[in-house]
Amino acid sequence: MQTMTTEEIVRKMAAQGLRITDQRKTLAGLFAESPGYRTPKDVYEYMGRIYSGLSFDTVYRNLRVMEELGVLEQVMFEEGVRFKLHCREHDHHHHLICLQCSKTYPIKHCPMDATDVPDNFQVVKHKFEVFGYCKDCRQDEAEQRSV
Amino acid sequence: MQTMTTEEIVRKMAAQGLRITDQRKTLAGLFAESPGYRTPKDVYEYMGRIYSGLSFDTVYRNLRVMEELGVLEQVMFEEGVRFKLHCREHDHHHHLICLQCSKTYPIKHCPMDATDVPDNFQVVKHKFEVFGYCKDCRQDEAEQRSV
DNA sequence: GTCCATGCAAATTCTTTGCAGGAAC
DNA sequence: GTTCCTGCAAAGAATTTGCATGGAC
């Protein structure tokens, strides 16, 4: 996989003039390890276990900063915003996303290759995501339900 | 195109036991005419021009009701939630969406056909959307910018 | 020592709910 | 007449901002 290491993330943040605090190091580590999308609340709870007296707005601010910096990417789900490590651009791909654990798996195929766009439409960007359950979260056919 | 008429929408709402108020008739008409996605605020402003003393929460409530009923569909954009007429299911397709006027154009091709999903991943749903500028909103190459 | 990051508090924005009067059926 | 719809107000939730202190450099 083409994920960044904690050190690479920290280095990238430092290169942009950000101060490397413990909290930011931990955040970098969290996302370097995270195989999927995380909600701000998720992240806050995780961080809260490590830092007592942590404030939500600081977590939020850091997520925003890391997003603006291009380290994280933000995606809107029905239930709200989520963050994950930004995939490298030179390797364009899409994702299978697990509805249970929100882990992601790359899809090499890009639908734009096979999409017939009328030439009077000027394409700017596209979004392709597949949702379901991964092998670990897979449910019995019987108890399976749509979301 | 396979959009519903105002009458069909009204009939569908009535069939579900909803009372047909002026406001709901207007809403039905608005979405029957709307070629694209609309924000709740959009809708509220439009309705507000017709009904003085209109309250935002009623608009919201009606959008929700119409969504639960299957008349509208809700989509999360980066900027927030939007609504549009629900496309008929028997004719599965995707959309080109104009970033300017938010008008939509159907894409027949469904990327799932060409996507190689590992068989230990249980697919539940997928999302494929293409954003850009339609022929009416198309911008000069010079002043064109990514969003 | 300087300037940024943090926590605290509060402001905004978005969305939802309770309630009483009025409208649809 | 009964039940649902509406507007008003207010509650919740999600997100953002101002400010003083402490920490990174």
Coordinates of C-alpha atoms (C1' of nucleotides) in Angstrom, one line a residue:
Chain A
M1 CA 0.0 0.0 0.0
Q2 CA 1.0 3.6 -0.6
T3 CA 0.3 5.0 2.9
M4 CA 2.6 7.5 4.6
T5 CA 4.5 6.6 7.7
T6 CA 4.1 8.6 10.9
E7 CA 7.5 10.1 10.4
E8 CA 6.7 11.2 6.8
I9 CA 3.5 12.9 8.0
V10 CA 5.3 14.7 10.9
R11 CA 8.0 15.7 8.5
K12 CA 5.5 17.1 6.0
M13 CA 3.8 19.1 8.8
A14 CA 7.1 20.4 10.1
A15 CA 8.1 21.4 6.5
Q16 CA 4.9 23.6 6.4
G17 CA 6.0 25.4 9.5
L18 CA 3.6 23.6 11.9
R19 CA 4.9 23.0 15.4
I20 CA 5.2 19.4 16.2
T21 CA 3.3 18.9 19.5
D22 CA 2.7 15.5 21.2
Q23 CA -0.9 15.7 20.1
R24 CA 0.0 16.2 16.5
K25 CA 2.5 13.4 16.6
T26 CA -0.2 11.1 18.1
L27 CA -2.6 12.2 15.4
A28 CA -0.1 11.5 12.7
G29 CA 0.4 8.1 14.2
L30 CA -3.3 7.4 14.4
F31 CA -3.9 8.1 10.8
A32 CA -0.8 6.3 9.6
E33 CA -2.1 3.2 11.3
S34 CA -5.8 3.7 10.5
P35 CA -6.9 1.6 7.6
G36 CA -10.1 3.6 7.0
Y37 CA -12.2 6.6 7.6
R38 CA -12.6 8.2 11.0
T39 CA -15.1 10.6 12.4
P40 CA -13.9 13.6 14.4
K41 CA -15.7 12.1 17.5
D42 CA -13.8 8.9 16.9
V43 CA -10.5 10.7 16.8
Y44 CA -11.4 12.8 19.8
E45 CA -12.3 9.7 21.9
Y46 CA -9.1 8.0 20.9
M47 CA -7.0 11.1 21.8
G48 CA -9.0 11.6 25.0
R49 CA -7.8 8.3 26.3
I50 CA -4.2 9.6 26.0
Y51 CA -4.5 13.2 26.9
S52 CA -6.7 14.1 29.9
G53 CA -8.3 17.5 29.6
L54 CA -8.2 17.4 25.8
S55 CA -10.5 19.7 24.1
F56 CA -12.6 18.8 21.1
D57 CA -12.0 22.0 19.3
T58 CA -8.2 21.4 19.2
V59 CA -8.7 18.0 17.6
Y60 CA -11.1 19.6 15.1
R61 CA -8.6 22.4 14.4
N62 CA -5.8 19.9 13.8
L63 CA -7.9 17.8 11.5
R64 CA -8.7 20.9 9.5
V65 CA -5.0 22.0 9.4
M66 CA -4.0 18.5 8.3
E67 CA -6.6 18.5 5.6
E68 CA -5.6 21.9 4.3
L69 CA -2.0 20.7 4.3
G70 CA -3.1 17.7 2.2
V71 CA -2.2 15.1 4.7
L72 CA -5.8 14.1 5.3
E73 CA -8.7 14.0 3.0
Q74 CA -12.3 14.8 4.1
V75 CA -15.3 12.8 2.9
M76 CA -18.9 13.5 3.5
F77 CA -20.9 10.4 4.5
E78 CA -24.7 10.5 5.2
E79 CA -23.9 10.5 8.9
G80 CA -21.4 13.4 8.7
V81 CA -17.8 14.2 7.9
R82 CA -15.0 11.7 8.1
F83 CA -11.2 11.9 7.6
K84 CA -8.6 9.6 6.3
L85 CA -5.0 9.7 5.1
H86 CA -4.9 11.3 1.7
C87 CA -4.0 8.8 -0.9
R88 CA -1.2 9.8 -3.2
E89 CA -2.4 11.5 -6.3
H90 CA -0.1 9.9 -8.8
D91 CA -1.8 6.6 -8.1
H92 CA -5.4 7.5 -8.8
H93 CA -7.8 4.9 -7.5
H94 CA -11.1 4.4 -5.6
H95 CA -12.3 2.4 -2.6
L96 CA -14.4 -0.3 -1.2
I97 CA -15.4 1.0 2.2
C98 CA -16.6 -1.3 5.0
L99 CA -19.8 0.0 6.6
Q100 CA -18.9 -1.7 9.9
C101 CA -15.2 -0.9 10.5
S102 CA -14.8 1.7 7.8
K103 CA -11.6 0.1 6.6
T104 CA -10.9 0.7 2.9
Y105 CA -9.7 -1.4 0.0
P106 CA -8.4 0.0 -3.2
I107 CA -10.2 -0.4 -6.5
K108 CA -7.9 -0.1 -9.5
H109 CA -10.6 0.5 -12.0
C110 CA -11.6 4.1 -12.5
P111 CA -15.1 4.5 -14.0
M112 CA -14.2 7.6 -15.9
D113 CA -12.3 5.5 -18.4
A114 CA -15.5 3.9 -19.4
T115 CA -17.8 6.8 -19.0
D116 CA -19.1 8.5 -22.0
V117 CA -19.2 12.2 -21.2
P118 CA -20.8 14.6 -23.7
D119 CA -18.2 17.0 -24.9
N120 CA -20.1 20.0 -23.9
F121 CA -19.8 18.9 -20.3
Q122 CA -16.5 20.1 -18.6
V123 CA -15.5 17.5 -16.0
V124 CA -13.9 18.8 -12.9
K125 CA -13.9 15.8 -10.6
H126 CA -15.6 12.6 -9.8
K127 CA -16.5 10.4 -6.9
F128 CA -16.8 6.6 -6.9
E129 CA -17.2 4.6 -3.8
V130 CA -18.4 1.2 -3.0
F131 CA -19.9 0.4 0.4
G132 CA -20.4 -3.0 2.0
Y133 CA -18.9 -5.4 4.5
C134 CA -15.3 -6.6 4.4
K135 CA -14.3 -10.1 5.1
D136 CA -13.9 -9.5 8.9
C137 CA -17.2 -7.7 9.2
R138 CA -19.1 -9.8 6.7
Q139 CA -22.5 -10.8 8.1
D140 CA -24.5 -13.9 7.7
E141 CA -26.8 -13.8 4.6
A142 CA -29.7 -14.2 7.0
E143 CA -29.0 -11.2 9.2
Q144 CA -27.8 -9.1 6.4
R145 CA -29.6 -5.8 5.8
S146 CA -29.2 -2.8 3.5
V147 CA -28.0 0.5 4.8
Chain B
M1 CA -36.4 11.6 -19.1
Q2 CA -38.0 9.6 -16.4
T3 CA -39.1 12.3 -14.0
M4 CA -42.4 12.4 -12.2
T5 CA -44.9 15.1 -12.9
T6 CA -46.3 17.3 -10.1
E7 CA -49.6 15.3 -10.2
E8 CA -47.8 12.0 -9.8
I9 CA -45.9 13.3 -6.9
V10 CA -49.0 14.7 -5.2
R11 CA -50.9 11.4 -5.9
K12 CA -48.1 9.4 -4.4
M13 CA -48.1 11.6 -1.3
A14 CA -51.9 11.4 -1.0
A15 CA -51.7 7.6 -1.4
Q16 CA -49.5 7.4 1.7
G17 CA -52.0 9.3 3.7
L18 CA -50.3 12.7 3.6
R19 CA -52.5 15.7 3.5
I20 CA -52.1 17.8 0.4
T21 CA -51.5 21.3 1.5
D22 CA -50.8 24.2 -0.8
Q23 CA -47.2 24.2 0.5
R24 CA -46.8 20.5 -0.4
K25 CA -48.3 21.0 -3.8
T26 CA -45.8 23.8 -4.4
L27 CA -42.9 21.7 -3.2
A28 CA -44.0 18.9 -5.5
G29 CA -44.1 21.3 -8.4
L30 CA -40.7 22.7 -7.5
F31 CA -39.0 19.4 -7.6
A32 CA -40.9 18.2 -10.7
E33 CA -39.5 21.2 -12.5
S34 CA -36.1 21.2 -10.8
P35 CA -33.5 19.6 -13.1
G36 CA -31.0 19.2 -10.2
Y37 CA -30.1 19.2 -6.6
R38 CA -31.4 21.8 -4.2
T39 CA -30.3 22.8 -0.7
P40 CA -32.9 23.2 2.0
K41 CA -32.1 26.8 2.1
D42 CA -32.7 27.1 -1.6
V43 CA -36.0 25.5 -1.2
Y44 CA -36.9 27.7 1.8
E45 CA -36.0 30.8 -0.1
Y46 CA -38.1 29.8 -3.1
M47 CA -41.1 28.9 -1.0
G48 CA -40.7 32.0 1.1
R49 CA -41.3 34.2 -2.0
I50 CA -44.7 32.5 -2.3
Y51 CA -45.7 32.1 1.3
S52 CA -45.1 34.9 3.7
G53 CA -44.6 33.9 7.3
L54 CA -43.2 30.5 6.1
S55 CA -41.1 28.7 8.6
F56 CA -37.9 26.9 7.8
D57 CA -38.7 23.9 10.0
T58 CA -41.9 23.1 8.0
V59 CA -39.9 23.1 4.8
Y60 CA -37.4 20.9 6.4
R61 CA -40.0 18.6 7.8
N62 CA -41.6 18.3 4.4
L63 CA -38.3 17.5 2.7
R64 CA -37.8 14.8 5.2
V65 CA -41.3 13.4 4.8
M66 CA -40.9 13.4 1.0
E67 CA -37.6 11.7 1.4
E68 CA -38.9 8.9 3.7
L69 CA -41.7 8.5 1.2
G70 CA -39.2 7.9 -1.6
V71 CA -40.2 10.9 -3.6
L72 CA -37.0 12.8 -2.9
E73 CA -33.5 11.5 -2.5
Q74 CA -30.9 13.1 -0.2
V75 CA -27.3 13.5 -1.1
M76 CA -24.5 14.8 1.0
F77 CA -22.2 17.3 -0.7
E78 CA -19.2 18.8 0.9
E79 CA -21.3 21.9 1.5
G80 CA -24.1 20.0 3.1
V81 CA -27.2 18.1 2.3
R82 CA -29.2 18.5 -0.9
F83 CA -32.4 17.0 -2.3
K84 CA -33.7 16.1 -5.7
L85 CA -36.4 14.0 -7.2
H86 CA -35.7 10.3 -6.7
C87 CA -34.9 8.6 -9.9
R88 CA -36.9 5.5 -10.6
E89 CA -35.1 2.4 -9.4
H90 CA -35.8 0.1 -12.3
D91 CA -33.6 2.3 -14.4
H92 CA -30.4 2.4 -12.5
H93 CA -28.0 5.1 -13.6
H94 CA -25.6 7.8 -12.3
H95 CA -25.2 11.5 -12.9
L96 CA -23.1 14.3 -14.3
I97 CA -23.7 17.2 -11.9
C98 CA -23.1 20.8 -12.7
L99 CA -21.2 22.6 -10.0
Q100 CA -22.8 25.9 -11.1
C101 CA -26.5 25.3 -11.6
S102 CA -26.5 21.8 -10.0
K103 CA -28.5 20.4 -13.0
T104 CA -27.9 16.7 -13.6
Y105 CA -27.5 14.6 -16.6
P106 CA -27.8 10.8 -16.7
I107 CA -24.9 8.5 -17.2
K108 CA -26.0 5.1 -18.5
H109 CA -22.8 3.4 -17.6
C110 CA -22.6 1.8 -14.2
P111 CA -19.1 1.3 -12.9
M112 CA -20.0 -1.7 -10.9
D113 CA -20.3 -3.7 -14.1
A114 CA -16.6 -3.2 -14.7
T115 CA -15.4 -3.3 -11.1
D116 CA -13.6 -6.3 -9.8
V117 CA -14.8 -6.8 -6.3
P118 CA -13.0 -9.5 -4.2
D119 CA -15.6 -12.1 -3.3
N120 CA -15.0 -11.8 0.4
F121 CA -16.4 -8.3 0.2
Q122 CA -20.1 -8.0 0.4
V123 CA -21.3 -5.0 -1.6
V124 CA -24.3 -3.1 -0.2
K125 CA -24.4 0.0 -2.3
H126 CA -22.3 2.3 -4.4
K127 CA -22.0 5.9 -5.3
F128 CA -20.7 7.3 -8.6
E129 CA -21.0 11.0 -9.4
V130 CA -19.2 13.2 -11.9
F131 CA -18.9 16.9 -11.2
G132 CA -18.2 19.7 -13.6
Y133 CA -19.8 22.4 -15.7
C134 CA -22.7 21.9 -18.1
K135 CA -22.9 23.5 -21.5
D136 CA -24.8 26.5 -20.1
C137 CA -22.4 27.1 -17.2
R138 CA -19.3 26.1 -19.0
Q139 CA -16.5 28.5 -18.3
D140 CA -13.7 29.8 -20.5
E141 CA -10.6 27.6 -20.3
A142 CA -8.8 30.6 -19.0
E143 CA -11.0 31.3 -16.0
Q144 CA -11.6 27.7 -15.3
R145 CA -10.6 26.4 -11.9
S146 CA -10.8 23.2 -9.9
V147 CA -13.2 22.8 -7.1
Chain C
dG1 C1' 12.0 35.4 23.6
dT2 C1' 8.7 34.9 19.9
dC3 C1' 5.0 33.0 18.0
dC4 C1' 2.0 29.1 17.5
dA5 C1' -1.0 25.5 19.9
dT6 C1' -4.0 24.5 23.4
dG7 C1' -8.1 24.6 26.5
dC8 C1' -11.9 27.1 27.9
dA9 C1' -16.0 29.4 26.8
dA10 C1' -19.1 31.1 23.8
dA11 C1' -20.8 32.0 19.2
dT12 C1' -22.7 30.1 14.7
dT13 C1' -24.8 27.2 11.8
dC14 C1' -27.5 23.2 10.9
dT15 C1' -31.1 20.2 12.2
dT16 C1' -34.7 18.5 15.2
dT17 C1' -38.6 18.7 18.6
dG18 C1' -42.8 20.3 21.5
dC19 C1' -46.7 22.6 21.5
dA20 C1' -51.1 25.1 20.3
dG21 C1' -54.0 26.8 16.7
dG22 C1' -55.6 26.1 12.0
dA23 C1' -56.4 23.4 7.9
dA24 C1' -57.3 18.9 5.2
dC25 C1' -60.1 15.1 5.0
Chain D
dG1 C1' -65.1 16.3 14.2
dT2 C1' -60.7 14.1 14.0
dT3 C1' -56.1 14.1 12.8
dC4 C1' -52.4 16.0 10.5
dC5 C1' -49.9 20.3 9.2
dT6 C1' -48.0 24.7 10.3
dG7 C1' -45.5 28.5 12.7
dC8 C1' -43.3 29.8 16.7
dA9 C1' -39.9 28.9 20.0
dA10 C1' -36.5 26.5 21.8
dA11 C1' -33.6 22.5 22.2
dG12 C1' -29.7 19.7 20.3
dA13 C1' -25.9 18.7 17.5
dA14 C1' -22.1 19.9 14.7
dT15 C1' -18.7 23.2 13.7
dT16 C1' -16.1 27.5 14.4
dT17 C1' -14.0 31.6 16.8
dG18 C1' -11.7 34.8 20.5
dC19 C1' -8.7 35.0 24.0
dA20 C1' -5.2 34.1 27.6
dT21 C1' -1.8 30.8 29.0
dG22 C1' 1.7 27.4 28.1
dG23 C1' 4.8 25.0 25.0
dA24 C1' 7.7 24.5 20.6
dC25 C1' 11.4 26.4 18.3

